[in-house]
PDB file of C-alpha atoms in Angstrom:
ATOM      1  CA  UNK A   1       5.515 111.029 -12.154  1.00  0.00           C
ATOM      2  CA  UNK A   2       7.930 108.294 -12.569  1.00  0.00           C
ATOM      3  CA  UNK A   3       7.118 104.683 -13.417  1.00  0.00           C
ATOM      4  CA  UNK A   4       9.003 101.227 -13.533  1.00  0.00           C
ATOM      5  CA  UNK A   5       8.019  97.810 -15.154  1.00  0.00           C
ATOM      6  CA  UNK A   6       5.137  96.434 -12.931  1.00  0.00           C
ATOM      7  CA  UNK A   7       3.903  93.065 -12.292  1.00  0.00           C
ATOM      8  CA  UNK A   8       0.797  93.285 -14.118  1.00  0.00           C
ATOM      9  CA  UNK A   9      -1.437  91.080 -12.208  1.00  0.00           C
ATOM     10  CA  UNK A  10      -1.329  92.870  -8.847  1.00  0.00           C
ATOM     11  CA  UNK A  11      -1.221  96.228 -10.452  1.00  0.00           C
ATOM     12  CA  UNK A  12      -4.128  95.558 -12.471  1.00  0.00           C
ATOM     13  CA  UNK A  13      -6.357  94.034  -9.170  1.00  0.00           C
ATOM     14  CA  UNK A  14      -5.390  97.298  -7.388  1.00  0.00           C
ATOM     15  CA  UNK A  15      -6.618  99.492 -10.128  1.00  0.00           C
ATOM     16  CA  UNK A  16      -9.818  97.580 -10.331  1.00  0.00           C
ATOM     17  CA  UNK A  17     -10.333  97.374  -6.286  1.00  0.00           C
ATOM     18  CA  UNK A  18      -9.694 101.301  -6.359  1.00  0.00           C
ATOM     19  CA  UNK A  19     -11.140 102.522  -9.640  1.00  0.00           C
ATOM     20  CA  UNK A  20     -14.151 103.596  -7.821  1.00  0.00           C
ATOM     21  CA  UNK A  21     -13.199 103.012  -4.298  1.00  0.00           C
ATOM     22  CA  UNK A  22     -10.642 105.885  -4.624  1.00  0.00           C
ATOM     23  CA  UNK A  23     -13.209 108.398  -4.548  1.00  0.00           C
ATOM     24  CA  UNK A  24     -14.777 107.638  -1.027  1.00  0.00           C
ATOM     25  CA  UNK A  25     -11.537 105.631   0.314  1.00  0.00           C
ATOM     26  CA  UNK A  26     -10.565 108.645   3.048  1.00  0.00           C
ATOM     27  CA  UNK A  27     -14.420 109.015   3.838  1.00  0.00           C
ATOM     28  CA  UNK A  28     -14.866 105.824   4.983  1.00  0.00           C
ATOM     29  CA  UNK A  29     -11.364 104.287   5.999  1.00  0.00           C
ATOM     30  CA  UNK A  30     -10.775 106.890   8.600  1.00  0.00           C
ATOM     31  CA  UNK A  31     -13.235 104.760  10.880  1.00  0.00           C
ATOM     32  CA  UNK A  32     -11.183 101.693  10.863  1.00  0.00           C
ATOM     33  CA  UNK A  33      -7.578 102.323   9.618  1.00  0.00           C
ATOM     34  CA  UNK A  34      -6.391 103.112  13.243  1.00  0.00           C
ATOM     35  CA  UNK A  35      -3.264 104.393  14.364  1.00  0.00           C
ATOM     36  CA  UNK A  36      -2.110 106.296  11.128  1.00  0.00           C
ATOM     37  CA  UNK A  37      -1.737 109.854  12.964  1.00  0.00           C
ATOM     38  CA  UNK A  38       0.210 108.330  15.771  1.00  0.00           C
ATOM     39  CA  UNK A  39       2.662 106.890  13.450  1.00  0.00           C
ATOM     40  CA  UNK A  40       3.025 110.224  11.494  1.00  0.00           C
ATOM     41  CA  UNK A  41       3.501 112.390  14.674  1.00  0.00           C
ATOM     42  CA  UNK A  42       6.210 109.485  15.752  1.00  0.00           C
ATOM     43  CA  UNK A  43       8.304 110.209  12.605  1.00  0.00           C
ATOM     44  CA  UNK A  44      10.382 112.803  13.924  1.00  0.00           C
ATOM     45  CA  UNK A  45      11.852 113.817  10.740  1.00  0.00           C
ATOM     46  CA  UNK A  46      15.110 115.478  10.693  1.00  0.00           C
ATOM     47  CA  UNK A  47      15.331 119.161   9.493  1.00  0.00           C
ATOM     48  CA  UNK A  48      15.849 118.913   5.666  1.00  0.00           C
ATOM     49  CA  UNK A  49      15.131 115.111   5.859  1.00  0.00           C
ATOM     50  CA  UNK A  50      13.767 112.820   3.283  1.00  0.00           C
ATOM     51  CA  UNK A  51      10.764 110.726   3.738  1.00  0.00           C
ATOM     52  CA  UNK A  52       9.348 107.978   1.665  1.00  0.00           C
ATOM     53  CA  UNK A  53       5.839 106.252   1.915  1.00  0.00           C
ATOM     54  CA  UNK A  54       5.319 103.118   0.245  1.00  0.00           C
ATOM     55  CA  UNK A  55       1.670 102.418  -0.612  1.00  0.00           C
ATOM     56  CA  UNK A  56       0.629 106.027  -0.510  1.00  0.00           C
ATOM     57  CA  UNK A  57      -2.582 105.247  -1.866  1.00  0.00           C
ATOM     58  CA  UNK A  58      -4.843 108.526  -1.983  1.00  0.00           C
ATOM     59  CA  UNK A  59      -2.090 110.547  -0.602  1.00  0.00           C
ATOM     60  CA  UNK A  60      -3.579 111.191   2.597  1.00  0.00           C
ATOM     61  CA  UNK A  61      -1.038 110.393   4.594  1.00  0.00           C
ATOM     62  CA  UNK A  62       1.653 111.790   2.826  1.00  0.00           C
ATOM     63  CA  UNK A  63      -0.088 115.245   2.982  1.00  0.00           C
ATOM     64  CA  UNK A  64      -0.523 115.272   6.563  1.00  0.00           C
ATOM     65  CA  UNK A  65       3.078 114.147   7.073  1.00  0.00           C
ATOM     66  CA  UNK A  66       4.285 117.070   4.735  1.00  0.00           C
ATOM     67  CA  UNK A  67       2.366 119.523   6.572  1.00  0.00           C
ATOM     68  CA  UNK A  68       3.704 118.215  10.088  1.00  0.00           C
ATOM     69  CA  UNK A  69       7.422 118.250   8.649  1.00  0.00           C
ATOM     70  CA  UNK A  70       7.642 121.204   6.345  1.00  0.00           C
ATOM     71  CA  UNK A  71      11.346 121.395   6.392  1.00  0.00           C
ATOM     72  CA  UNK A  72      11.511 117.931   4.672  1.00  0.00           C
ATOM     73  CA  UNK A  73      10.914 116.336   1.225  1.00  0.00           C
ATOM     74  CA  UNK A  74       8.466 113.573   0.874  1.00  0.00           C
ATOM     75  CA  UNK A  75       8.169 111.075  -1.872  1.00  0.00           C
ATOM     76  CA  UNK A  76       5.398 108.274  -2.292  1.00  0.00           C
ATOM     77  CA  UNK A  77       5.268 105.034  -4.076  1.00  0.00           C
ATOM     78  CA  UNK A  78       2.137 102.941  -5.326  1.00  0.00           C
ATOM     79  CA  UNK A  79       1.225 100.193  -7.653  1.00  0.00           C
ATOM     80  CA  UNK A  80      -2.055 101.488  -8.585  1.00  0.00           C
ATOM     81  CA  UNK A  81      -2.227 104.295 -11.154  1.00  0.00           C
ATOM     82  CA  UNK A  82      -5.938 105.043 -10.238  1.00  0.00           C
ATOM     83  CA  UNK A  83      -4.749 105.889  -6.372  1.00  0.00           C
ATOM     84  CA  UNK A  84      -1.752 107.953  -7.821  1.00  0.00           C
ATOM     85  CA  UNK A  85      -4.174 109.722  -9.760  1.00  0.00           C
ATOM     86  CA  UNK A  86      -6.392 110.752  -6.711  1.00  0.00           C
ATOM     87  CA  UNK A  87      -3.171 111.474  -4.511  1.00  0.00           C
ATOM     88  CA  UNK A  88      -1.584 113.777  -7.370  1.00  0.00           C
ATOM     89  CA  UNK A  89      -4.735 115.855  -7.661  1.00  0.00           C
ATOM     90  CA  UNK A  90      -4.797 116.073  -3.860  1.00  0.00           C
ATOM     91  CA  UNK A  91      -1.192 117.131  -3.458  1.00  0.00           C
ATOM     92  CA  UNK A  92      -1.445 119.970  -6.050  1.00  0.00           C
ATOM     93  CA  UNK A  93      -4.640 121.141  -4.322  1.00  0.00           C
ATOM     94  CA  UNK A  94      -2.898 121.314  -1.174  1.00  0.00           C
ATOM     95  CA  UNK A  95      -0.127 123.353  -2.685  1.00  0.00           C
ATOM     96  CA  UNK A  96       2.410 120.542  -1.839  1.00  0.00           C
ATOM     97  CA  UNK A  97       3.435 119.683  -5.436  1.00  0.00           C
ATOM     98  CA  UNK A  98       7.277 121.227  -5.148  1.00  0.00           C
ATOM     99  CA  UNK A  99       7.966 119.024  -1.869  1.00  0.00           C
ATOM    100  CA  UNK A 100       5.877 115.938  -2.622  1.00  0.00           C
ATOM    101  CA  UNK A 101       6.862 113.546  -5.489  1.00  0.00           C
ATOM    102  CA  UNK A 102       4.986 110.422  -6.633  1.00  0.00           C
ATOM    103  CA  UNK A 103       6.081 107.287  -8.392  1.00  0.00           C
ATOM    104  CA  UNK A 104       4.462 104.204  -9.569  1.00  0.00           C
ATOM    105  CA  UNK A 105       6.317 101.317  -8.536  1.00  0.00           C
ATOM    106  CA  UNK A 106       6.263  98.000  -6.865  1.00  0.00           C
ATOM    107  CA  UNK A 107       7.009  98.259  -3.012  1.00  0.00           C
ATOM    108  CA  UNK A 108       8.394  94.844  -2.948  1.00  0.00           C
ATOM    109  CA  UNK A 109      11.140  95.766  -5.505  1.00  0.00           C
ATOM    110  CA  UNK A 110      11.864  99.287  -6.294  1.00  0.00           C
ATOM    111  CA  UNK A 111      14.895 101.452  -7.621  1.00  0.00           C
ATOM    112  CA  UNK A 112      14.608 104.564  -5.675  1.00  0.00           C
ATOM    113  CA  UNK A 113      17.591 106.148  -7.456  1.00  0.00           C
ATOM    114  CA  UNK A 114      15.702 105.771 -10.695  1.00  0.00           C
ATOM    115  CA  UNK A 115      12.326 106.704  -9.415  1.00  0.00           C
ATOM    116  CA  UNK A 116      13.472 109.588  -7.521  1.00  0.00           C
ATOM    117  CA  UNK A 117      17.112 110.188  -8.105  1.00  0.00           C
ATOM    118  CA  UNK A 118      17.675 109.577  -4.347  1.00  0.00           C
ATOM    119  CA  UNK A 119      19.213 106.394  -2.738  1.00  0.00           C
ATOM    120  CA  UNK A 120      18.426 106.733   0.637  1.00  0.00           C
ATOM    121  CA  UNK A 121      15.870 108.029   2.890  1.00  0.00           C
ATOM    122  CA  UNK A 122      15.761 109.312   6.538  1.00  0.00           C
ATOM    123  CA  UNK A 123      12.402 107.976   7.343  1.00  0.00           C
ATOM    124  CA  UNK A 124      10.363 105.149   5.219  1.00  0.00           C
ATOM    125  CA  UNK A 125       6.592 104.581   6.651  1.00  0.00           C
ATOM    126  CA  UNK A 126       4.155 102.162   5.526  1.00  0.00           C
ATOM    127  CA  UNK A 127       0.611 102.472   6.684  1.00  0.00           C
ATOM    128  CA  UNK A 128      -2.201  99.441   6.067  1.00  0.00           C
ATOM    129  CA  UNK A 129      -0.248  98.454   2.911  1.00  0.00           C
ATOM    130  CA  UNK A 130       1.599  95.373   4.008  1.00  0.00           C
ATOM    131  CA  UNK A 131      -1.654  93.497   4.687  1.00  0.00           C
ATOM    132  CA  UNK A 132      -2.355  93.859   0.857  1.00  0.00           C
ATOM    133  CA  UNK A 133       1.112  93.229  -0.761  1.00  0.00           C
ATOM    134  CA  UNK A 134       1.728  89.627  -1.980  1.00  0.00           C
ATOM    135  CA  UNK A 135       5.295  88.879  -0.712  1.00  0.00           C
ATOM    136  CA  UNK A 136       5.075  91.764   1.981  1.00  0.00           C
ATOM    137  CA  UNK A 137       8.171  90.563   3.664  1.00  0.00           C
ATOM    138  CA  UNK A 138      10.172  91.528   0.670  1.00  0.00           C
ATOM    139  CA  UNK A 139       8.919  95.334   0.983  1.00  0.00           C
ATOM    140  CA  UNK A 140      10.166  95.235   4.680  1.00  0.00           C
ATOM    141  CA  UNK A 141      13.676  94.027   3.240  1.00  0.00           C
ATOM    142  CA  UNK A 142      13.696  96.598   0.533  1.00  0.00           C
ATOM    143  CA  UNK A 143      12.668  99.431   2.667  1.00  0.00           C
ATOM    144  CA  UNK A 144      15.445  98.616   5.303  1.00  0.00           C
ATOM    145  CA  UNK A 145      17.818  98.439   2.080  1.00  0.00           C
ATOM    146  CA  UNK A 146      16.757 101.890   1.278  1.00  0.00           C
ATOM    147  CA  UNK A 147      17.241 103.631   4.560  1.00  0.00           C
ATOM    148  CA  UNK A 148      19.824 105.954   5.378  1.00  0.00           C
ATOM    149  CA  UNK A 149      22.472 104.969   8.151  1.00  0.00           C
ATOM    150  CA  UNK A 150      20.627 106.862  10.987  1.00  0.00           C
ATOM    151  CA  UNK A 151      17.154 105.970   9.500  1.00  0.00           C
ATOM    152  CA  UNK A 152      13.875 104.465  10.491  1.00  0.00           C
ATOM    153  CA  UNK A 153      11.121 102.499   8.995  1.00  0.00           C
ATOM    154  CA  UNK A 154       7.904 102.865  10.566  1.00  0.00           C
ATOM    155  CA  UNK A 155       4.813 100.456  10.126  1.00  0.00           C
ATOM    156  CA  UNK A 156       1.024 100.766  11.087  1.00  0.00           C
ATOM    157  CA  UNK A 157      -1.344  98.056  10.295  1.00  0.00           C
ATOM    158  CA  UNK A 158      -3.770  95.554  11.131  1.00  0.00           C
ATOM    159  CA  UNK A 159      -2.986  93.332  14.345  1.00  0.00           C
ATOM    160  CA  UNK A 160      -4.486  90.011  15.146  1.00  0.00           C
ATOM    161  CA  UNK A 161      -7.407  91.727  17.439  1.00  0.00           C
ATOM    162  CA  UNK A 162      -5.943  89.453  20.137  1.00  0.00           C
ATOM    163  CA  UNK A 163      -7.835  91.375  22.927  1.00  0.00           C
ATOM    164  CA  UNK A 164     -11.104  91.492  21.220  1.00  0.00           C
ATOM    165  CA  UNK A 165     -13.764  89.344  20.989  1.00  0.00           C
ATOM    166  CA  UNK A 166     -13.569  86.484  18.220  1.00  0.00           C
ATOM    167  CA  UNK A 167     -16.985  87.484  16.779  1.00  0.00           C
ATOM    168  CA  UNK A 168     -15.564  91.183  15.905  1.00  0.00           C
ATOM    169  CA  UNK A 169     -12.461  89.417  14.326  1.00  0.00           C
ATOM    170  CA  UNK A 170     -14.471  86.993  12.149  1.00  0.00           C
ATOM    171  CA  UNK A 171     -16.611  89.787  11.019  1.00  0.00           C
ATOM    172  CA  UNK A 172     -13.488  92.105  10.330  1.00  0.00           C
ATOM    173  CA  UNK A 173     -11.660  89.376   8.406  1.00  0.00           C
ATOM    174  CA  UNK A 174     -14.701  88.794   6.347  1.00  0.00           C
ATOM    175  CA  UNK A 175     -15.053  92.623   5.588  1.00  0.00           C
ATOM    176  CA  UNK A 176     -11.319  92.959   4.930  1.00  0.00           C
ATOM    177  CA  UNK A 177     -11.233  90.039   2.426  1.00  0.00           C
ATOM    178  CA  UNK A 178     -13.286  91.565  -0.046  1.00  0.00           C
ATOM    179  CA  UNK A 179     -10.822  94.337  -0.534  1.00  0.00           C
ATOM    180  CA  UNK A 180      -7.783  91.448  -0.722  1.00  0.00           C
ATOM    181  CA  UNK A 181      -6.547  92.587   2.710  1.00  0.00           C
ATOM    182  CA  UNK A 182      -5.093  90.057   4.906  1.00  0.00           C
ATOM    183  CA  UNK A 183      -3.533  91.063   8.525  1.00  0.00           C
ATOM    184  CA  UNK A 184      -0.044  89.689   8.693  1.00  0.00           C
ATOM    185  CA  UNK A 185       0.147  87.238  11.684  1.00  0.00           C
ATOM    186  CA  UNK A 186       3.951  87.180  11.336  1.00  0.00           C
ATOM    187  CA  UNK A 187       4.636  90.810  10.807  1.00  0.00           C
ATOM    188  CA  UNK A 188       6.287  91.087  14.527  1.00  0.00           C
ATOM    189  CA  UNK A 189       8.388  88.057  14.246  1.00  0.00           C
ATOM    190  CA  UNK A 190       9.872  89.226  10.765  1.00  0.00           C
ATOM    191  CA  UNK A 191      10.436  92.591  11.786  1.00  0.00           C
ATOM    192  CA  UNK A 192      12.145  91.406  14.803  1.00  0.00           C
ATOM    193  CA  UNK A 193      14.133  88.648  12.872  1.00  0.00           C
ATOM    194  CA  UNK A 194      15.075  91.774  10.336  1.00  0.00           C
ATOM    195  CA  UNK A 195      16.099  94.111  13.467  1.00  0.00           C
ATOM    196  CA  UNK A 196      18.356  91.347  14.512  1.00  0.00           C
ATOM    197  CA  UNK A 197      19.895  90.480  10.904  1.00  0.00           C
ATOM    198  CA  UNK A 198      20.542  94.147  10.345  1.00  0.00           C
ATOM    199  CA  UNK A 199      21.431  94.847  13.869  1.00  0.00           C
ATOM    200  CA  UNK A 200      19.293  98.016  14.468  1.00  0.00           C
ATOM    201  CA  UNK A 201      16.764  98.816  17.027  1.00  0.00           C
ATOM    202  CA  UNK A 202      13.104  97.380  17.097  1.00  0.00           C
ATOM    203  CA  UNK A 203       9.968  98.683  18.805  1.00  0.00           C
ATOM    204  CA  UNK A 204       6.662  97.437  18.699  1.00  0.00           C
ATOM    205  CA  UNK A 205       3.305  98.373  20.541  1.00  0.00           C
ATOM    206  CA  UNK A 206      -0.011  96.793  20.069  1.00  0.00           C
ATOM    207  CA  UNK A 207      -2.985  99.237  19.774  1.00  0.00           C
ATOM    208  CA  UNK A 208      -6.766  99.367  20.561  1.00  0.00           C
ATOM    209  CA  UNK A 209      -6.406  95.731  22.341  1.00  0.00           C
ATOM    210  CA  UNK A 210      -4.601  94.558  19.166  1.00  0.00           C
ATOM    211  CA  UNK A 211      -6.697  95.945  16.504  1.00  0.00           C
ATOM    212  CA  UNK A 212      -3.570  97.487  15.183  1.00  0.00           C
ATOM    213  CA  UNK A 213       0.125  97.023  15.491  1.00  0.00           C
ATOM    214  CA  UNK A 214       2.708  99.826  15.373  1.00  0.00           C
ATOM    215  CA  UNK A 215       6.336  99.349  14.561  1.00  0.00           C
ATOM    216  CA  UNK A 216       9.553 101.219  14.277  1.00  0.00           C
ATOM    217  CA  UNK A 217      12.744  99.557  13.107  1.00  0.00           C
ATOM    218  CA  UNK A 218      16.041 101.465  12.476  1.00  0.00           C
ATOM    219  CA  UNK A 219      18.684 103.305  14.244  1.00  0.00           C
ATOM    220  CA  UNK A 220      16.951 106.867  13.926  1.00  0.00           C
ATOM    221  CA  UNK A 221      14.706 106.055  16.789  1.00  0.00           C
TER     222      UNK A 221
END
């Protein structure tokens, strides 16, 4: 596992949040991190392609993606050493360590060449991580800068619950705040602006009456 110098405060915060949560994370999050499997199914990874997950957490998504695309190579990045320990154990257990490489790093500022020996990726995906990353806009820019010329960036995260009752939104926001999660109200605008700036295609969908947002940006669509 590779590592780079990390911003201590956020790395320590995430380690603190997930030191114990990581053991029950996948059991509990499957009930409200909706749309993850739909995003994975839509990656459409080219044969022999390279895929990077930013904020790979426990490894749940990268394992499912590696199963779905057996000819591809996968790379995971997370700022939490605690989560990476869980992810590494799960990947070894699934017999995927020959195709999945993990590294500890900051998703807002990472050097793919230094971490993985690869400069560009065919697909990059981010699942429910932008809502936890300070300066998350930099993650979008860093991901787009690391895409192959025909690559695409896939994002699923909390929406604004625009089609759901106000009381539900209030309860959800209160619960998420306990885990330092903030749904990004400007996510669509930022992605649309980045697509225009880089001259690539942008696709955006609301899921479950706005509970989640699913976006794809890039040329490989």
